[in-house]
Amino acid sequence: DIQMTQSPSSLSASVGDRVTITCRASQGISNYLAWYQQKPGKVPKLLIYAASTLQSGVPSRFSGSGSGTDFTLTISSLQPEDVATYYCQKYNSALHTFGPGTKVDIK
Amino acid sequence: QVQLVESGGGVVQPGRSLRLSCAASGFTFSSYGMHWVRQAPGKGLEWVAVIWYDGSNKYYADSVKGRFTISRDNSKNTLYLQMNSLRAEDTAVYYCARDSRRLQLTDAVGYWGQGTLVTVSS
Protein backbone atom coordinates (compact mmCIF):
# COMPACT_ATOMS: atom_id res chain seq x y z
CA ASP A 1 0.00 0.00 0.00
CA ILE A 2 1.12 3.56 -0.69
CA GLN A 3 2.00 5.54 2.41
CA MET A 4 1.58 9.30 2.73
CA THR A 5 3.88 11.46 4.84
CA GLN A 6 3.78 15.18 5.60
CA SER A 7 6.34 17.64 6.86
CA PRO A 8 6.57 19.42 9.11
CA SER A 9 4.13 17.94 11.62
CA SER A 10 3.57 21.43 12.99
CA LEU A 11 4.69 24.96 12.34
CA SER A 12 4.28 28.40 13.79
CA ALA A 13 4.51 31.45 11.54
CA SER A 14 3.70 35.14 11.62
CA VAL A 15 0.75 36.78 9.89
CA GLY A 16 1.80 37.57 6.33
CA ASP A 17 4.43 34.85 6.15
CA ARG A 18 4.68 32.43 3.27
CA VAL A 19 4.02 28.90 4.53
CA THR A 20 4.86 25.68 2.71
CA ILE A 21 3.75 22.19 3.65
CA THR A 22 5.14 19.10 1.95
CA CYS A 23 3.38 15.81 1.26
CA ARG A 24 5.17 12.75 -0.05
CA ALA A 25 3.77 9.50 -1.43
CA SER A 26 5.80 6.29 -1.13
CA GLN A 27 4.99 5.54 -4.79
CA GLY A 28 3.91 7.69 -7.72
CA ILE A 29 0.29 8.83 -7.69
CA SER A 30 0.35 11.12 -10.74
CA ASN A 31 -1.66 14.21 -9.70
CA TYR A 32 -4.34 12.38 -7.70
CA LEU A 33 -3.67 14.45 -4.61
CA ALA A 34 -6.01 16.62 -2.55
CA TRP A 35 -5.44 19.04 0.32
CA TYR A 36 -7.90 19.65 3.15
CA GLN A 37 -8.10 22.22 5.93
CA GLN A 38 -9.62 21.32 9.29
CA LYS A 39 -10.09 24.14 11.74
CA PRO A 40 -10.39 23.27 15.45
CA GLY A 41 -13.76 21.67 16.18
CA LYS A 42 -14.86 21.85 12.55
CA VAL A 43 -15.41 19.51 9.65
CA PRO A 44 -12.62 19.21 7.05
CA LYS A 45 -12.84 21.38 3.96
CA LEU A 46 -11.47 20.62 0.50
CA LEU A 47 -8.93 23.23 -0.60
CA ILE A 48 -7.20 21.74 -3.63
CA TYR A 49 -7.71 18.70 -5.84
CA ALA A 50 -5.74 17.25 -8.73
CA ALA A 51 -2.64 18.52 -6.91
CA SER A 52 -3.04 22.12 -8.07
CA THR A 53 -6.70 22.93 -8.82
CA LEU A 54 -8.23 25.34 -6.34
CA GLN A 55 -11.67 24.34 -5.11
CA SER A 56 -14.34 26.94 -5.77
CA GLY A 57 -14.53 29.59 -3.05
CA VAL A 58 -11.07 28.92 -1.63
CA PRO A 59 -8.92 32.07 -1.27
CA SER A 60 -6.23 32.49 -3.92
CA ARG A 61 -3.49 32.67 -1.28
CA PHE A 62 -3.69 28.88 -1.21
CA SER A 63 -1.92 26.99 -3.99
CA GLY A 64 -0.75 23.47 -4.66
CA SER A 65 1.92 21.94 -6.83
CA GLY A 66 3.64 18.67 -7.56
CA SER A 67 3.19 15.39 -9.34
CA GLY A 68 4.32 11.84 -8.89
CA THR A 69 5.55 11.51 -5.31
CA ASP A 70 6.24 15.04 -4.06
CA PHE A 71 3.63 17.72 -3.48
CA THR A 72 3.42 21.07 -1.73
CA LEU A 73 0.68 23.26 -0.31
CA THR A 74 1.60 26.93 -0.09
CA ILE A 75 -0.14 29.72 1.76
CA SER A 76 1.29 32.87 0.22
CA SER A 77 0.40 35.20 3.08
CA LEU A 78 -0.70 33.51 6.31
CA GLN A 79 -3.87 34.93 7.86
CA PRO A 80 -5.24 34.40 11.40
CA GLU A 81 -8.17 32.43 9.98
CA ASP A 82 -5.73 29.92 8.44
CA VAL A 83 -4.98 28.40 11.85
CA ALA A 84 -5.86 24.76 11.23
CA THR A 85 -4.52 21.31 10.56
CA TYR A 86 -3.86 20.56 6.90
CA TYR A 87 -4.07 17.06 5.44
CA CYS A 88 -3.08 15.66 2.08
CA GLN A 89 -4.93 12.69 0.61
CA LYS A 90 -4.20 10.45 -2.34
CA TYR A 91 -7.03 9.17 -4.50
CA ASN A 92 -5.28 7.51 -7.42
CA SER A 93 -6.63 4.08 -6.59
CA ALA A 94 -9.03 2.24 -4.34
CA LEU A 95 -7.39 3.38 -1.10
CA HIS A 96 -7.85 7.09 -0.39
CA THR A 97 -5.15 7.39 2.29
CA PHE A 98 -4.67 10.63 4.24
CA GLY A 99 -1.37 12.03 5.38
CA PRO A 100 -0.82 12.49 9.14
CA GLY A 101 -1.52 16.23 9.05
CA THR A 102 0.37 19.48 9.61
CA LYS A 103 -0.79 21.81 12.36
CA VAL A 104 -0.38 25.50 11.54
CA ASP A 105 -0.64 28.25 14.11
CA ILE A 106 0.27 31.90 14.47
CA LYS A 107 3.50 32.95 16.14
CA GLN B 1 -27.69 22.72 -0.71
CA VAL B 2 -25.77 19.51 -0.05
CA GLN B 3 -26.64 17.93 3.27
CA LEU B 4 -25.21 14.77 4.77
CA VAL B 5 -26.65 13.74 8.13
CA GLU B 6 -25.14 10.80 9.98
CA SER B 7 -26.93 8.77 12.63
CA GLY B 8 -26.49 5.53 14.54
CA GLY B 9 -23.47 6.34 16.66
CA GLY B 10 -23.25 5.56 20.36
CA VAL B 11 -21.52 3.46 22.96
CA VAL B 12 -21.02 -0.22 22.14
CA GLN B 13 -19.08 -3.03 23.81
CA PRO B 14 -16.04 -4.58 22.15
CA GLY B 15 -16.95 -7.38 19.79
CA ARG B 16 -20.45 -6.05 19.15
CA SER B 17 -21.92 -4.50 16.00
CA LEU B 18 -23.29 -1.13 15.02
CA ARG B 19 -24.78 0.29 11.83
CA LEU B 20 -24.31 3.89 10.82
CA SER B 21 -26.58 5.66 8.35
CA CYS B 22 -26.13 8.84 6.35
CA ALA B 23 -29.12 10.62 4.88
CA ALA B 24 -28.21 12.65 1.81
CA SER B 25 -30.12 15.54 0.28
CA GLY B 26 -29.62 18.51 -2.01
CA PHE B 27 -27.97 16.56 -4.83
CA THR B 28 -28.47 13.53 -7.08
CA PHE B 29 -27.24 10.87 -4.67
CA SER B 30 -26.97 8.13 -7.30
CA SER B 31 -24.41 10.18 -9.26
CA TYR B 32 -21.74 10.43 -6.56
CA GLY B 33 -19.25 8.13 -4.93
CA MET B 34 -19.57 8.14 -1.17
CA HIS B 35 -17.08 7.62 1.64
CA TRP B 36 -16.79 7.02 5.33
CA VAL B 37 -13.90 8.79 7.05
CA ARG B 38 -13.18 8.61 10.76
CA GLN B 39 -11.23 10.63 13.29
CA ALA B 40 -10.24 9.26 16.67
CA PRO B 41 -10.28 11.80 19.52
CA GLY B 42 -7.37 14.19 19.11
CA LYS B 43 -6.03 12.29 16.09
CA GLY B 44 -5.87 12.75 12.33
CA LEU B 45 -8.25 11.76 9.58
CA GLU B 46 -8.45 8.10 8.58
CA TRP B 47 -10.19 7.10 5.37
CA VAL B 48 -12.37 4.03 6.01
CA ALA B 49 -14.26 3.02 2.88
CA VAL B 50 -15.65 4.14 -0.48
CA ILE B 51 -18.54 2.94 -2.63
CA TRP B 52 -18.93 3.90 -6.27
CA TYR B 53 -21.90 5.97 -7.33
CA ASP B 54 -23.68 2.91 -8.72
CA GLY B 55 -22.65 0.63 -5.87
CA SER B 56 -20.70 -1.63 -8.20
CA ASN B 57 -17.41 -1.38 -6.32
CA LYS B 58 -16.43 -0.98 -2.69
CA TYR B 59 -13.00 -0.54 -1.14
CA TYR B 60 -11.81 -0.56 2.46
CA ALA B 61 -8.87 0.51 4.57
CA ASP B 62 -6.84 -2.46 5.78
CA SER B 63 -7.74 -1.60 9.38
CA VAL B 64 -11.44 -2.38 8.78
CA LYS B 65 -11.40 -4.87 5.91
CA GLY B 66 -13.42 -7.95 6.72
CA ARG B 67 -15.20 -6.25 9.65
CA PHE B 68 -16.92 -3.24 8.08
CA THR B 69 -19.28 -3.16 5.09
CA ILE B 70 -20.23 -0.03 3.18
CA SER B 71 -23.48 -0.02 1.23
CA ARG B 72 -25.96 2.40 -0.27
CA ASP B 73 -29.63 2.56 -1.18
CA ASN B 74 -29.98 4.99 -4.05
CA SER B 75 -33.77 4.80 -3.83
CA LYS B 76 -33.59 6.13 -0.26
CA ASN B 77 -30.62 8.50 -0.76
CA THR B 78 -28.90 6.78 2.13
CA LEU B 79 -25.39 5.50 2.80
CA TYR B 80 -24.64 2.84 5.41
CA LEU B 81 -21.70 1.46 7.32
CA GLN B 82 -22.16 -1.90 9.02
CA MET B 83 -19.49 -2.30 11.67
CA ASN B 84 -18.91 -5.75 13.15
CA SER B 85 -16.40 -7.09 15.68
CA LEU B 86 -15.81 -3.61 17.00
CA ARG B 87 -12.59 -2.83 18.84
CA ALA B 88 -11.54 -0.05 21.18
CA GLU B 89 -9.40 1.41 18.41
CA ASP B 90 -12.52 1.93 16.29
CA THR B 91 -13.59 4.69 18.68
CA ALA B 92 -13.89 7.83 16.57
CA VAL B 93 -16.14 10.37 14.97
CA TYR B 94 -17.37 8.84 11.73
CA TYR B 95 -17.97 11.23 8.85
CA CYS B 96 -20.10 10.53 5.82
CA ALA B 97 -18.58 12.26 2.80
CA ARG B 98 -19.29 12.77 -0.89
CA ASP B 99 -17.06 12.86 -3.92
CA SER B 100 -16.37 16.34 -5.20
CA ARG B 101 -17.60 15.64 -8.73
CA ARG B 102 -20.31 13.43 -10.15
CA LEU B 103 -19.83 10.13 -11.98
CA GLN B 104 -16.14 9.79 -11.09
CA LEU B 105 -14.52 6.42 -10.44
CA THR B 106 -12.18 8.13 -7.99
CA ASP B 107 -12.21 11.65 -6.64
CA ALA B 108 -11.37 13.94 -3.75
CA VAL B 109 -13.94 14.39 -1.00
CA GLY B 110 -15.95 17.53 -1.62
CA TYR B 111 -18.58 17.50 1.13
CA TRP B 112 -18.67 16.20 4.66
CA GLY B 113 -21.37 15.53 7.19
CA GLN B 114 -21.06 16.69 10.79
CA GLY B 115 -20.10 13.24 11.99
CA THR B 116 -21.41 10.75 14.53
CA LEU B 117 -19.40 9.54 17.53
CA VAL B 118 -18.82 5.83 18.02
CA THR B 119 -17.35 4.78 21.35
CA VAL B 120 -16.26 1.18 21.82
CA SER B 121 -15.90 0.47 25.49
CA SER B 122 -16.88 -2.14 28.06
Short mmCIF file of C-alpha atoms in Angstrom, two decimals, chain A residues 10-15 19 78-80 82-86 102-107:
data_model
loop_
_atom_site.label_atom_id
_atom_site.label_comp_id
_atom_site.label_asym_id
_atom_site.label_seq_id
_atom_site.Cartn_x
_atom_site.Cartn_y
_atom_site.Cartn_z
CA SER A 10 3.57 21.43 12.99
CA LEU A 11 4.69 24.96 12.34
CA SER A 12 4.28 28.40 13.79
CA ALA A 13 4.51 31.45 11.54
CA SER A 14 3.70 35.14 11.62
CA VAL A 15 0.75 36.78 9.89
CA VAL A 19 4.02 28.90 4.53
CA LEU A 78 -0.70 33.51 6.31
CA GLN A 79 -3.87 34.93 7.86
CA PRO A 80 -5.24 34.40 11.40
CA ASP A 82 -5.73 29.92 8.44
CA VAL A 83 -4.98 28.40 11.85
CA ALA A 84 -5.86 24.76 11.23
CA THR A 85 -4.52 21.31 10.56
CA TYR A 86 -3.86 20.56 6.90
CA THR A 102 0.37 19.48 9.61
CA LYS A 103 -0.79 21.81 12.36
CA VAL A 104 -0.38 25.50 11.54
CA ASP A 105 -0.64 28.25 14.11
CA ILE A 106 0.27 31.90 14.47
CA LYS A 107 3.50 32.95 16.14
#
